[in-house]
């Protein structure tokens, strides 16, 4: 699962493919969601196949209040409520 949305960085790069790399839950405190953003889905596929060992990615961490049994689906649902991913398509 991932999100598709065109985001332009302050440096002028356009990122189109965003996936959760990890979720860290601090019990009774918060949940951190680390997202890597790629130039394109194709770059991610080339990374997975080994054609490009380390494509350009931008990593950002988003923090959510603690929720027991928080799933990756919950994390993607939460991300789409944020301004960064408003209007994103789940893929």
Coordinates of C-alpha atoms in Angstrom, one line a residue:
X1 CA 0.0 0.0 0.0
X2 CA 1.1 3.6 -0.6
X3 CA -0.2 7.0 -1.4
X4 CA 0.0 8.8 -4.7
X5 CA 0.0 12.6 -4.6
X6 CA 2.3 15.2 -6.3
X7 CA 4.2 17.1 -3.7
X8 CA 6.9 19.7 -4.6
X9 CA 9.7 20.1 -2.1
X10 CA 11.2 23.4 -1.1
X11 CA 14.1 22.4 -3.3
X12 CA 11.8 22.0 -6.3
X13 CA 11.7 18.2 -6.5
X14 CA 8.4 16.6 -7.3
X15 CA 7.6 13.5 -5.2
X16 CA 4.7 11.3 -6.3
X17 CA 4.8 8.0 -4.4
X18 CA 4.7 7.9 -0.6
X19 CA 4.9 4.7 1.6
X20 CA 5.1 4.0 5.3
X21 CA 8.4 2.6 6.2
X22 CA 7.7 2.0 9.9
X23 CA 5.3 2.7 12.7
X24 CA 6.6 3.2 16.2
X25 CA 4.2 3.0 19.1
X26 CA 5.0 4.4 22.5
X27 CA 2.4 2.8 24.7
X28 CA 0.0 5.3 26.2
X29 CA 1.9 8.2 24.6
X30 CA 2.0 8.5 20.8
X31 CA 2.5 6.7 17.5
X32 CA 5.2 7.8 15.0
X33 CA 4.6 7.1 11.4
X34 CA 7.7 7.3 9.1
X35 CA 7.0 8.0 5.5
X36 CA 9.4 7.8 2.6
X37 CA 8.5 9.8 -0.5
X38 CA 9.9 8.8 -3.9
X39 CA 10.1 10.7 -7.2
X40 CA 7.8 8.1 -8.7
X41 CA 6.4 4.6 -8.1
X42 CA 8.8 3.4 -10.9
X43 CA 11.7 4.5 -8.7
X44 CA 10.4 2.4 -5.8
X45 CA 9.9 -0.6 -8.1
X46 CA 13.5 -0.3 -9.4
X47 CA 14.6 -0.2 -5.7
X48 CA 12.7 -3.4 -4.9
X49 CA 14.1 -5.2 -8.0
X50 CA 17.7 -4.1 -7.1
X51 CA 18.2 -2.0 -10.2
X52 CA 18.6 1.1 -8.1
X53 CA 19.9 0.3 -4.6
X54 CA 19.2 3.7 -3.1
X55 CA 16.9 6.0 -5.0
X56 CA 16.2 9.5 -3.8
X57 CA 13.7 9.6 -1.0
X58 CA 12.6 12.2 1.5
X59 CA 11.7 10.8 4.9
X60 CA 9.3 12.5 7.3
X61 CA 7.8 11.4 10.5
X62 CA 4.2 12.2 11.5
X63 CA 3.0 11.8 15.1
X64 CA -0.5 10.6 16.1
X65 CA -2.0 10.3 19.5
X66 CA -1.7 6.8 21.0
X67 CA -4.4 4.3 19.9
X68 CA -4.4 0.7 21.0
X69 CA -4.2 -1.8 18.1
X70 CA -3.3 0.9 15.5
X71 CA -2.8 -0.7 12.1
X72 CA -1.0 0.2 9.0
X73 CA -4.4 0.9 7.4
X74 CA -5.2 3.2 10.3
X75 CA -1.9 5.0 9.6
X76 CA -2.7 5.5 5.9
X77 CA -6.2 6.7 6.8
X78 CA -4.6 9.2 9.2
X79 CA -2.1 10.5 6.7
X80 CA -4.8 11.3 4.2
X81 CA -6.4 13.7 6.9
X82 CA -3.2 15.7 6.9
X83 CA -2.6 18.8 4.7
X84 CA 0.5 17.1 3.2
X85 CA -1.6 14.2 1.8
X86 CA -5.0 15.9 1.3
X87 CA -6.5 14.5 -1.8
X88 CA -4.0 11.6 -2.0
X89 CA -5.0 8.4 -3.7
X90 CA -4.4 5.1 -1.9
X91 CA -2.7 2.6 -4.2

